[in-house]
Tab-separated table of C-alpha atoms in Angstrom:
chain	number	residue	atom	x	y	z
U	1	MET	CA	3.751	18.289	-28.849
U	2	SER	CA	0.169	18.249	-27.677
U	3	THR	CA	-1.196	21.453	-26.162
U	4	THR	CA	-4.756	20.240	-25.731
U	5	PRO	CA	-6.282	17.335	-23.786
U	6	THR	CA	-6.077	14.149	-25.820
U	7	PRO	CA	-8.206	11.014	-25.374
U	8	THR	CA	-6.105	7.991	-24.445
U	9	THR	CA	-6.000	4.368	-25.498
U	10	ARG	CA	-5.008	3.261	-21.984
U	11	PRO	CA	-7.561	0.952	-20.352
U	12	VAL	CA	-9.726	2.313	-17.555
U	13	ARG	CA	-8.655	1.150	-14.106
U	14	ILE	CA	-10.460	1.371	-10.780
U	15	GLY	CA	-8.618	2.295	-7.604
U	16	VAL	CA	-9.875	2.103	-4.033
U	17	GLN	CA	-8.380	4.186	-1.256
U	18	LEU	CA	-8.668	2.266	2.008
U	19	GLN	CA	-8.388	5.227	4.332
U	20	PRO	CA	-6.338	3.950	7.308
U	21	GLN	CA	-8.577	5.519	9.944
U	22	HIS	CA	-11.304	4.311	12.309
U	23	ALA	CA	-10.521	0.616	11.758
U	24	ARG	CA	-8.331	-2.118	13.205
U	25	TYR	CA	-5.552	-3.364	10.973
U	26	GLU	CA	-7.183	-6.786	10.665
U	27	THR	CA	-10.199	-5.105	9.080
U	28	ILE	CA	-8.037	-3.209	6.591
U	29	ARG	CA	-6.115	-6.396	5.732
U	30	ASP	CA	-9.273	-8.406	5.142
U	31	ARG	CA	-10.932	-5.673	3.096
U	32	ALA	CA	-7.826	-5.389	0.890
U	33	ALA	CA	-8.019	-9.113	0.148
U	34	GLU	CA	-11.715	-8.847	-0.693
U	35	LEU	CA	-11.161	-5.894	-3.022
U	36	GLU	CA	-8.357	-7.647	-4.883
U	37	GLU	CA	-10.568	-10.697	-5.309
U	38	LEU	CA	-13.397	-8.456	-6.529
U	39	GLY	CA	-11.199	-7.141	-9.331
U	40	VAL	CA	-9.996	-3.711	-8.187
U	41	ASP	CA	-6.870	-2.585	-10.066
U	42	ILE	CA	-5.134	-0.367	-7.482
U	43	LEU	CA	-5.248	-0.158	-3.688
U	44	PHE	CA	-4.302	3.140	-2.081
U	45	ASN	CA	-4.094	4.368	1.497
U	46	TRP	CA	-3.014	7.860	2.597
U	47	ASP	CA	-0.011	9.248	4.449
U	48	HIS	CA	-1.218	10.911	7.636
U	49	PHE	CA	-0.781	10.233	11.340
U	50	PHE	CA	-4.268	11.117	12.564
U	51	PRO	CA	-7.802	10.757	11.143
U	52	LEU	CA	-8.823	13.506	8.762
U	53	TYR	CA	-12.491	13.390	9.716
U	54	GLY	CA	-14.792	11.693	12.175
U	55	ASP	CA	-13.180	11.236	15.598
U	56	ARG	CA	-9.929	13.170	15.163
U	57	ASP	CA	-8.280	11.014	17.840
U	58	GLY	CA	-9.708	7.751	16.531
U	59	LEU	CA	-7.870	4.662	15.332
U	60	HIS	CA	-5.227	5.370	12.694
U	61	PHE	CA	-2.240	3.577	11.111
U	62	GLU	CA	0.949	4.629	9.322
U	63	SER	CA	1.068	4.456	5.530
U	64	TRP	CA	4.379	2.960	4.392
U	65	THR	CA	4.560	0.050	6.829
U	66	MET	CA	0.986	-0.840	5.892
U	67	LEU	CA	1.848	-0.732	2.181
U	68	ALA	CA	4.745	-3.137	2.756
U	69	ALA	CA	2.390	-5.586	4.469
U	70	LEU	CA	-0.211	-5.255	1.706
U	71	ALA	CA	2.496	-5.765	-0.905
U	72	GLU	CA	3.330	-9.132	0.650
U	73	GLN	CA	-0.335	-10.072	1.073
U	74	THR	CA	-1.576	-9.234	-2.425
U	75	ARG	CA	-0.684	-10.811	-5.772
U	76	ARG	CA	-2.148	-8.659	-8.538
U	77	VAL	CA	-3.172	-5.135	-7.557
U	78	GLU	CA	-0.859	-2.164	-7.793
U	79	LEU	CA	-0.609	-0.209	-4.554
U	80	GLY	CA	0.597	3.068	-3.121
U	81	ALA	CA	-0.364	6.102	-1.086
U	82	LEU	CA	-2.826	8.720	-2.298
U	83	VAL	CA	-0.633	10.452	-1.425
U	84	ASN	CA	2.662	10.262	0.459
U	85	CYS	CA	3.742	13.450	2.248
U	86	ASN	CA	7.173	14.385	0.961
U	87	SER	CA	7.952	16.360	4.131
U	88	TYR	CA	7.878	13.406	6.514
U	89	ARG	CA	10.888	11.431	5.239
U	90	ASN	CA	14.298	12.119	3.755
U	91	ALA	CA	14.228	11.859	-0.054
U	92	HIS	CA	16.897	9.141	-0.162
U	93	LEU	CA	14.967	7.141	2.431
U	94	GLN	CA	11.737	7.497	0.437
U	95	ALA	CA	13.509	6.109	-2.616
U	96	ASP	CA	14.885	3.143	-0.678
U	97	MET	CA	11.532	2.401	0.967
U	98	ALA	CA	9.790	2.562	-2.413
U	99	ARG	CA	12.386	0.230	-3.965
U	100	THR	CA	11.963	-2.216	-1.093
U	101	ILE	CA	8.169	-2.314	-1.379
U	102	ASP	CA	8.598	-2.669	-5.142
U	103	HIS	CA	10.585	-5.863	-4.530
U	104	ILE	CA	8.210	-7.141	-1.842
U	105	SER	CA	5.326	-6.773	-4.290
U	106	ALA	CA	7.164	-8.593	-7.088
U	107	HIS	CA	6.764	-12.095	-5.654
U	108	GLY	CA	5.644	-14.589	-8.232
U	109	THR	CA	6.154	-12.376	-11.283
U	110	GLY	CA	9.441	-10.556	-10.762
U	111	MET	CA	7.718	-7.250	-11.554
U	112	GLY	CA	6.864	-4.835	-8.759
U	113	ARG	CA	3.464	-3.246	-8.267
U	114	PHE	CA	4.326	-0.194	-6.157
U	115	ILE	CA	3.275	3.311	-7.214
U	116	LEU	CA	5.005	6.257	-5.553
U	117	GLY	CA	2.027	8.536	-4.993
U	118	THR	CA	3.360	11.769	-3.532
U	119	GLY	CA	2.553	15.371	-2.741
U	120	SER	CA	3.840	18.319	-0.773
U	121	GLY	CA	1.759	17.822	2.400
U	122	TRP	CA	-0.934	19.981	3.966
U	123	PHE	CA	-2.281	18.553	7.266
U	124	GLU	CA	-0.783	20.844	9.915
U	125	ARG	CA	-1.542	18.583	12.873
U	126	ASP	CA	0.765	15.900	11.451
U	127	TYR	CA	3.601	18.419	11.311
U	128	ASP	CA	2.996	19.893	14.742
U	129	GLU	CA	2.635	16.640	16.664
U	130	TYR	CA	5.475	14.796	14.892
U	131	GLY	CA	7.905	17.733	14.980
U	132	PHE	CA	8.170	18.597	11.286
U	133	GLU	CA	8.582	22.143	9.989
U	134	PHE	CA	5.241	23.161	8.459
U	135	GLY	CA	6.526	26.077	6.399
U	136	THR	CA	4.262	27.449	3.678
U	137	VAL	CA	2.439	25.975	0.700
U	138	GLY	CA	5.171	27.390	-1.513
U	139	SER	CA	8.071	26.087	0.551
U	140	ARG	CA	6.582	22.617	0.721
U	141	LEU	CA	6.076	22.542	-3.053
U	142	ASP	CA	9.636	23.781	-3.560
U	143	ALA	CA	10.867	20.929	-1.352
U	144	LEU	CA	8.889	18.402	-3.417
U	145	ALA	CA	10.374	19.786	-6.646
U	146	ALA	CA	13.869	19.530	-5.183
U	147	ASP	CA	13.417	16.055	-3.708
U	148	LEU	CA	11.977	14.240	-6.729
U	149	PRO	CA	15.271	14.348	-8.693
U	150	THR	CA	17.010	13.045	-5.553
U	151	ILE	CA	14.571	10.137	-5.360
U	152	GLU	CA	15.053	9.359	-9.034
U	153	GLY	CA	18.828	9.566	-8.644
U	154	ARG	CA	18.856	7.266	-5.614
U	155	TRP	CA	16.830	4.651	-7.519
U	156	ALA	CA	19.656	4.542	-10.082
U	157	LYS	CA	22.226	3.843	-7.332
U	158	LEU	CA	20.428	1.189	-5.261
U	159	ASN	CA	21.550	-2.425	-5.279
U	160	PRO	CA	19.388	-4.168	-6.243
U	161	PRO	CA	17.622	-1.529	-8.312
U	162	PRO	CA	13.820	-1.374	-8.555
U	163	THR	CA	12.261	-4.158	-10.609
U	164	ARG	CA	10.752	-1.593	-12.970
U	165	LYS	CA	10.571	2.155	-13.429
U	166	ILE	CA	8.461	2.912	-10.360
U	167	PRO	CA	5.525	5.056	-11.512
U	168	VAL	CA	5.355	8.460	-9.838
U	169	LEU	CA	1.850	9.754	-9.118
U	170	ILE	CA	1.577	13.387	-8.071
U	171	GLY	CA	-1.609	14.728	-6.548
U	172	GLY	CA	-2.808	18.313	-6.700
U	173	ALA	CA	-3.997	20.886	-9.198
U	174	GLY	CA	-2.120	24.111	-8.489
U	175	GLU	CA	-1.335	25.658	-11.851
U	176	LYS	CA	1.906	27.536	-11.192
U	177	LYS	CA	3.933	24.984	-9.223
U	178	THR	CA	2.142	21.648	-8.824
U	179	LEU	CA	1.333	21.096	-12.478
U	180	ARG	CA	4.831	22.204	-13.447
U	181	ILE	CA	6.226	19.501	-11.137
U	182	VAL	CA	3.772	17.008	-12.646
U	183	ALA	CA	4.943	17.895	-16.147
U	184	ARG	CA	8.574	17.238	-15.261
U	185	HIS	CA	8.318	14.184	-12.998
U	186	ALA	CA	4.919	12.438	-12.954
U	187	ASP	CA	3.813	9.310	-14.732
U	188	ILE	CA	0.312	9.848	-13.275
U	189	TRP	CA	-1.477	13.071	-12.311
U	190	HIS	CA	-4.283	12.799	-9.760
U	191	SER	CA	-6.957	15.368	-8.940
U	192	TYR	CA	-10.573	15.668	-7.842
U	193	SER	CA	-11.505	17.904	-10.766
U	194	ASP	CA	-14.846	17.849	-12.520
U	195	ALA	CA	-14.832	17.769	-16.327
U	196	SER	CA	-14.793	21.518	-16.935
U	197	GLU	CA	-11.997	22.065	-14.432
U	198	MET	CA	-10.040	19.078	-15.728
U	199	GLU	CA	-10.211	20.329	-19.300
U	200	HIS	CA	-8.655	23.619	-18.182
U	201	LYS	CA	-6.055	21.971	-15.948
U	202	LEU	CA	-5.007	19.615	-18.720
U	203	SER	CA	-4.376	22.549	-21.034
U	204	VAL	CA	-2.207	24.137	-18.331
U	205	LEU	CA	-0.391	20.840	-17.806
U	206	ALA	CA	0.196	20.510	-21.555
U	207	ALA	CA	1.765	23.975	-21.649
U	208	HIS	CA	4.107	23.048	-18.771
U	209	ALA	CA	4.956	19.789	-20.558
U	210	ASP	CA	5.809	21.687	-23.740
U	211	ALA	CA	8.056	23.976	-21.715
U	212	VAL	CA	10.118	21.036	-20.437
U	213	GLY	CA	10.074	19.144	-23.737
U	214	ARG	CA	7.663	16.417	-22.769
U	215	ASP	CA	4.595	14.985	-24.512
U	216	VAL	CA	1.682	15.467	-22.114
U	217	THR	CA	0.086	12.214	-23.297
U	218	GLU	CA	2.869	10.329	-21.477
U	219	ILE	CA	1.151	11.335	-18.210
U	220	GLU	CA	-1.785	9.155	-17.176
U	221	VAL	CA	-4.735	11.076	-15.726
U	222	SER	CA	-6.329	9.940	-12.464
U	223	ALA	CA	-9.584	11.213	-10.954
U	224	GLY	CA	-11.085	10.855	-7.502
U	225	VAL	CA	-14.749	10.074	-8.103
U	226	VAL	CA	-16.336	8.916	-4.837
U	227	ASP	CA	-15.432	10.052	-1.316
U	228	THR	CA	-15.939	13.033	0.961
U	229	ILE	CA	-14.316	15.345	-1.622
U	230	ALA	CA	-16.147	14.266	-4.784
U	231	HIS	CA	-19.104	12.171	-5.819
U	232	ARG	CA	-19.255	11.708	-9.576
U	233	THR	CA	-21.975	9.966	-11.533
U	234	PHE	CA	-21.102	7.514	-14.303
U	235	ALA	CA	-22.127	10.157	-16.842
U	236	GLU	CA	-19.638	12.562	-15.268
U	237	ALA	CA	-17.018	9.819	-15.288
U	238	ASP	CA	-17.677	9.335	-19.004
U	239	ASP	CA	-16.942	13.033	-19.507
U	240	LEU	CA	-13.683	12.720	-17.545
U	241	HIS	CA	-12.735	9.664	-19.581
U	242	ALA	CA	-13.401	11.542	-22.803
U	243	LEU	CA	-10.817	14.078	-21.655
U	244	GLY	CA	-8.265	11.323	-21.050
U	245	ALA	CA	-8.787	10.154	-17.454
U	246	THR	CA	-8.210	6.414	-17.065
U	247	ILE	CA	-7.802	5.858	-13.302
U	248	PHE	CA	-10.940	6.382	-11.212
U	249	THR	CA	-10.625	6.075	-7.442
U	250	LEU	CA	-13.200	5.570	-4.693
U	251	GLY	CA	-12.306	6.499	-1.125
U	252	LEU	CA	-13.589	4.174	1.609
U	253	ASP	CA	-13.592	5.261	5.253
U	254	GLY	CA	-12.702	2.809	8.001
U	255	ASP	CA	-16.142	3.123	9.560
U	256	GLY	CA	-17.277	-0.125	7.945
U	257	TYR	CA	-15.432	0.282	4.612
U	258	ASP	CA	-18.711	0.222	2.718
U	259	ALA	CA	-17.712	-1.221	-0.668
U	260	SER	CA	-21.240	-1.414	-2.084
U	261	LEU	CA	-20.394	0.956	-4.955
U	262	VAL	CA	-17.181	-0.797	-5.964
U	263	SER	CA	-18.865	-3.533	-8.003
U	264	GLU	CA	-20.862	-0.910	-9.912
U	265	TRP	CA	-17.696	0.987	-10.805
U	266	LEU	CA	-15.966	-2.219	-11.855
U	267	ALA	CA	-18.904	-2.984	-14.151
U	268	TRP	CA	-18.656	0.538	-15.598
U	269	ARG	CA	-14.898	0.006	-16.128
U	270	ASP	CA	-15.534	-3.216	-18.020
U	271	GLU	CA	-18.239	-1.599	-20.156
U	272	VAL	CA	-15.991	1.344	-21.070
U	273	ASN	CA	-13.043	-0.905	-21.876
U	274	ALA	CA	-15.247	-3.020	-24.153
U	275	ARG	CA	-16.356	-0.056	-26.266
């Protein structure tokens, strides 16, 4: 099995995270339609209850109900949260909600488009104001590791079952626990790493994959490239792609949802895929 990062033959895809803050729902709905028409491959939101920046008490909407509405509205794009907080909902319920959105999104083709993007949670205000136990970084990661098999098991019991194997995206780059969970459960690993960090993280991920008997190349690599956390150039994106990254995501804030860069990234995607 591979113990080093391996370039992939998967096509490059562009994701856009429509951050569900500082905007009315009508604006989010209309922007999602425009982005699908423009050619974006994946639409993400995030799973929080309050804005993460800007006016901390500003407009904000809940993730899963929004994803169900977008699943009905759209026809082509995949969609999910970047990322769901595992702590906020029972694991069986998460599985059932994901299966339901999978079916909602399957209209016209019979094949769902939902991605279960998930993580262990970190935003303490969400926990405090909604009455969840915050715990520690370690306890939240342990809960995620315990709940993912439950989610997978519930998918096997639901009637009707999901329309496809729902892809599991796990966000985070912690080497001892997060990447071990990725190696066991993820179809997609997402981080905001630059190329040098990603090269190291991929070697750690490969070692975890070897330990659980999995080929690391089964896991698609996703990178956040434009938002408040990261701002990569196309040259830097080329370096990430050379390491195996194939999903590149731009985060757009609700203060106008400035999509001016999206067309440029779509053009870069098309150029890379034509090589």
